[in-house]
PDB file of C-alpha atoms in Angstrom:
ATOM      1  CA  MET A   1      33.974 -17.583  10.907  1.00  0.00           C
ATOM      2  CA  SER A   2      31.146 -17.846  13.397  1.00  0.00           C
ATOM      3  CA  PRO A   3      27.590 -17.870  12.000  1.00  0.00           C
ATOM      4  CA  ASN A   4      26.805 -14.894  14.255  1.00  0.00           C
ATOM      5  CA  LYS A   5      29.578 -12.925  12.564  1.00  0.00           C
ATOM      6  CA  LEU A   6      27.733 -13.487   9.294  1.00  0.00           C
ATOM      7  CA  ILE A   7      24.247 -12.806  10.624  1.00  0.00           C
ATOM      8  CA  VAL A   8      24.901  -9.622  12.645  1.00  0.00           C
ATOM      9  CA  PRO A   9      26.186  -7.459   9.738  1.00  0.00           C
ATOM     10  CA  TYR A  10      23.360  -8.704   7.507  1.00  0.00           C
ATOM     11  CA  LEU A  11      20.752  -7.818  10.137  1.00  0.00           C
ATOM     12  CA  HIS A  12      22.382  -4.445  10.715  1.00  0.00           C
ATOM     13  CA  ARG A  13      22.053  -3.583   7.014  1.00  0.00           C
ATOM     14  CA  VAL A  14      18.419  -4.745   6.930  1.00  0.00           C
ATOM     15  CA  CYS A  15      17.435  -2.922  10.109  1.00  0.00           C
ATOM     16  CA  ARG A  16      19.047   0.407   9.288  1.00  0.00           C
ATOM     17  CA  HIS A  17      16.141   0.977   6.884  1.00  0.00           C
ATOM     18  CA  LEU A  18      13.550   0.434   9.623  1.00  0.00           C
ATOM     19  CA  LEU A  19      12.809   3.624  11.521  1.00  0.00           C
ATOM     20  CA  TRP A  20      10.575   2.505  14.387  1.00  0.00           C
ATOM     21  CA  PRO A  21      12.682   0.812  17.140  1.00  0.00           C
ATOM     22  CA  PRO A  22      10.052  -1.762  18.265  1.00  0.00           C
ATOM     23  CA  TYR A  23       9.483  -2.843  14.660  1.00  0.00           C
ATOM     24  CA  ARG A  24      13.239  -2.997  14.077  1.00  0.00           C
ATOM     25  CA  ALA A  25      13.697  -5.223  17.146  1.00  0.00           C
ATOM     26  CA  ARG A  26      10.859  -7.515  16.078  1.00  0.00           C
ATOM     27  CA  ILE A  27      12.253  -7.894  12.551  1.00  0.00           C
ATOM     28  CA  ARG A  28      15.729  -8.564  13.952  1.00  0.00           C
ATOM     29  CA  ARG A  29      14.354 -11.358  16.179  1.00  0.00           C
ATOM     30  CA  GLU A  30      12.220 -12.875  13.437  1.00  0.00           C
ATOM     31  CA  LEU A  31      14.981 -12.805  10.839  1.00  0.00           C
ATOM     32  CA  THR A  32      17.478 -14.301  13.286  1.00  0.00           C
ATOM     33  CA  ASP A  33      15.069 -17.124  14.105  1.00  0.00           C
ATOM     34  CA  HIS A  34      14.349 -17.697  10.426  1.00  0.00           C
ATOM     35  CA  ILE A  35      18.005 -17.723   9.415  1.00  0.00           C
ATOM     36  CA  LEU A  36      19.043 -20.087  12.196  1.00  0.00           C
ATOM     37  CA  SER A  37      16.126 -22.490  11.757  1.00  0.00           C
ATOM     38  CA  ARG A  38      16.527 -22.595   7.974  1.00  0.00           C
ATOM     39  CA  ALA A  39      20.295 -23.095   8.342  1.00  0.00           C
ATOM     40  CA  GLU A  40      19.691 -25.960  10.771  1.00  0.00           C
ATOM     41  CA  GLU A  41      17.257 -27.528   8.317  1.00  0.00           C
ATOM     42  CA  LEU A  42      19.817 -27.253   5.501  1.00  0.00           C
ATOM     43  CA  ARG A  43      22.519 -28.682   7.738  1.00  0.00           C
ATOM     44  CA  CYS A  44      20.385 -31.702   8.638  1.00  0.00           C
ATOM     45  CA  ARG A  45      19.527 -32.373   4.987  1.00  0.00           C
ATOM     46  CA  GLY A  46      23.050 -32.242   3.606  1.00  0.00           C
ATOM     47  CA  SER A  47      26.673 -32.215   4.548  1.00  0.00           C
ATOM     48  CA  LEU A  48      26.934 -28.472   5.132  1.00  0.00           C
ATOM     49  CA  THR A  49      28.650 -26.864   8.074  1.00  0.00           C
ATOM     50  CA  GLN A  50      26.718 -24.331  10.134  1.00  0.00           C
ATOM     51  CA  GLU A  51      28.634 -21.496   8.476  1.00  0.00           C
ATOM     52  CA  GLN A  52      27.957 -22.808   4.962  1.00  0.00           C
ATOM     53  CA  ALA A  53      24.277 -23.238   5.755  1.00  0.00           C
ATOM     54  CA  VAL A  54      24.024 -19.683   7.136  1.00  0.00           C
ATOM     55  CA  ARG A  55      25.775 -18.311   4.050  1.00  0.00           C
ATOM     56  CA  GLN A  56      23.328 -20.165   1.826  1.00  0.00           C
ATOM     57  CA  VAL A  57      20.320 -18.822   3.753  1.00  0.00           C
ATOM     58  CA  LEU A  58      21.658 -15.258   3.579  1.00  0.00           C
ATOM     59  CA  ARG A  59      22.199 -15.608  -0.169  1.00  0.00           C
ATOM     60  CA  ALA A  60      18.624 -16.870  -0.531  1.00  0.00           C
ATOM     61  CA  LEU A  61      17.283 -13.879   1.422  1.00  0.00           C
ATOM     62  CA  GLY A  62      18.995 -11.565  -1.048  1.00  0.00           C
ATOM     63  CA  ASP A  63      20.410  -8.081  -0.719  1.00  0.00           C
ATOM     64  CA  PRO A  64      19.881  -6.805   2.831  1.00  0.00           C
ATOM     65  CA  ASP A  65      19.273  -3.231   1.681  1.00  0.00           C
ATOM     66  CA  VAL A  66      16.537  -4.328  -0.707  1.00  0.00           C
ATOM     67  CA  LEU A  67      14.986  -6.478   2.016  1.00  0.00           C
ATOM     68  CA  GLY A  68      15.126  -3.617   4.539  1.00  0.00           C
ATOM     69  CA  LYS A  69      13.452  -1.192   2.145  1.00  0.00           C
ATOM     70  CA  ALA A  70      10.761  -3.742   1.311  1.00  0.00           C
ATOM     71  CA  LEU A  71      10.091  -4.345   5.006  1.00  0.00           C
ATOM     72  CA  ARG A  72       9.838  -0.604   5.609  1.00  0.00           C
ATOM     73  CA  GLN A  73       7.342  -0.266   2.757  1.00  0.00           C
ATOM     74  CA  ALA A  74       5.360  -3.270   4.004  1.00  0.00           C
ATOM     75  CA  ARG A  75       5.095  -1.683   7.438  1.00  0.00           C
ATOM     76  CA  LEU A  76       4.183   1.816   6.318  1.00  0.00           C
ATOM     77  CA  PRO A  77       2.369   1.738   2.976  1.00  0.00           C
ATOM     78  CA  LEU A  78      -0.175   4.195   4.360  1.00  0.00           C
ATOM     79  CA  ALA A  79       2.560   6.676   5.244  1.00  0.00           C
ATOM     80  CA  ARG A  80       3.400   7.185   1.580  1.00  0.00           C
ATOM     81  CA  VAL A  81      -0.275   7.791   0.758  1.00  0.00           C
ATOM     82  CA  VAL A  82      -0.593  10.307   3.606  1.00  0.00           C
ATOM     83  CA  TYR A  83       2.604  12.037   2.469  1.00  0.00           C
ATOM     84  CA  ASN A  84       1.288  12.292  -1.102  1.00  0.00           C
ATOM     85  CA  VAL A  85      -2.075  13.656   0.060  1.00  0.00           C
ATOM     86  CA  ILE A  86      -0.393  16.311   2.220  1.00  0.00           C
ATOM     87  CA  PHE A  87       1.990  17.200  -0.607  1.00  0.00           C
ATOM     88  CA  ALA A  88      -0.883  17.555  -3.087  1.00  0.00           C
ATOM     89  CA  THR A  89      -2.948  19.595  -0.601  1.00  0.00           C
ATOM     90  CA  VAL A  90      -0.123  22.065  -0.059  1.00  0.00           C
ATOM     91  CA  TRP A  91       0.358  22.558  -3.800  1.00  0.00           C
ATOM     92  CA  ILE A  92      -3.381  22.974  -4.371  1.00  0.00           C
ATOM     93  CA  ALA A  93      -3.470  25.583  -1.590  1.00  0.00           C
ATOM     94  CA  ILE A  94      -0.550  27.437  -3.172  1.00  0.00           C
ATOM     95  CA  LEU A  95      -2.246  27.412  -6.572  1.00  0.00           C
ATOM     96  CA  LEU A  96      -5.551  28.607  -5.112  1.00  0.00           C
ATOM     97  CA  CYS A  97      -3.786  31.447  -3.300  1.00  0.00           C
ATOM     98  CA  ALA A  98      -2.016  32.447  -6.496  1.00  0.00           C
ATOM     99  CA  LEU A  99      -5.290  32.301  -8.408  1.00  0.00           C
ATOM    100  CA  TYR A 100      -7.077  34.384  -5.740  1.00  0.00           C
ATOM    101  CA  LEU A 101      -4.331  37.004  -5.738  1.00  0.00           C
ATOM    102  CA  THR A 102      -4.286  37.120  -9.522  1.00  0.00           C
ATOM    103  CA  ILE A 103      -8.036  37.665  -9.716  1.00  0.00           C
ATOM    104  CA  HIS A 104      -8.228  40.291  -6.965  1.00  0.00           C
ATOM    105  CA  LEU A 105      -5.125  42.241  -7.902  1.00  0.00           C
ATOM    106  CA  LEU A 106      -6.024  42.678 -11.571  1.00  0.00           C
TER     107      LEU A 106
END
């Protein structure tokens, strides 16, 4: 099996968690470079084939879904804070409206 046939599905699973296309493309390039350079390093150190080295690098990187989610969180940690602030603001507004109506209707 070609090393690219191992790398492409892995990258696809990582990148499906990344929503912004330019960020997704950058991560795809960086991961490809990392995988290939690390595999070449492993190949030069030992008696591994290119495919074996790529498999070893992919195993070391771990689950692609976990990696993709971590990369998404690393890129947008502020988004979760903004989401939580908006969510809390909406609920506070609802509670204040209910309180206002309760006070003025009784």
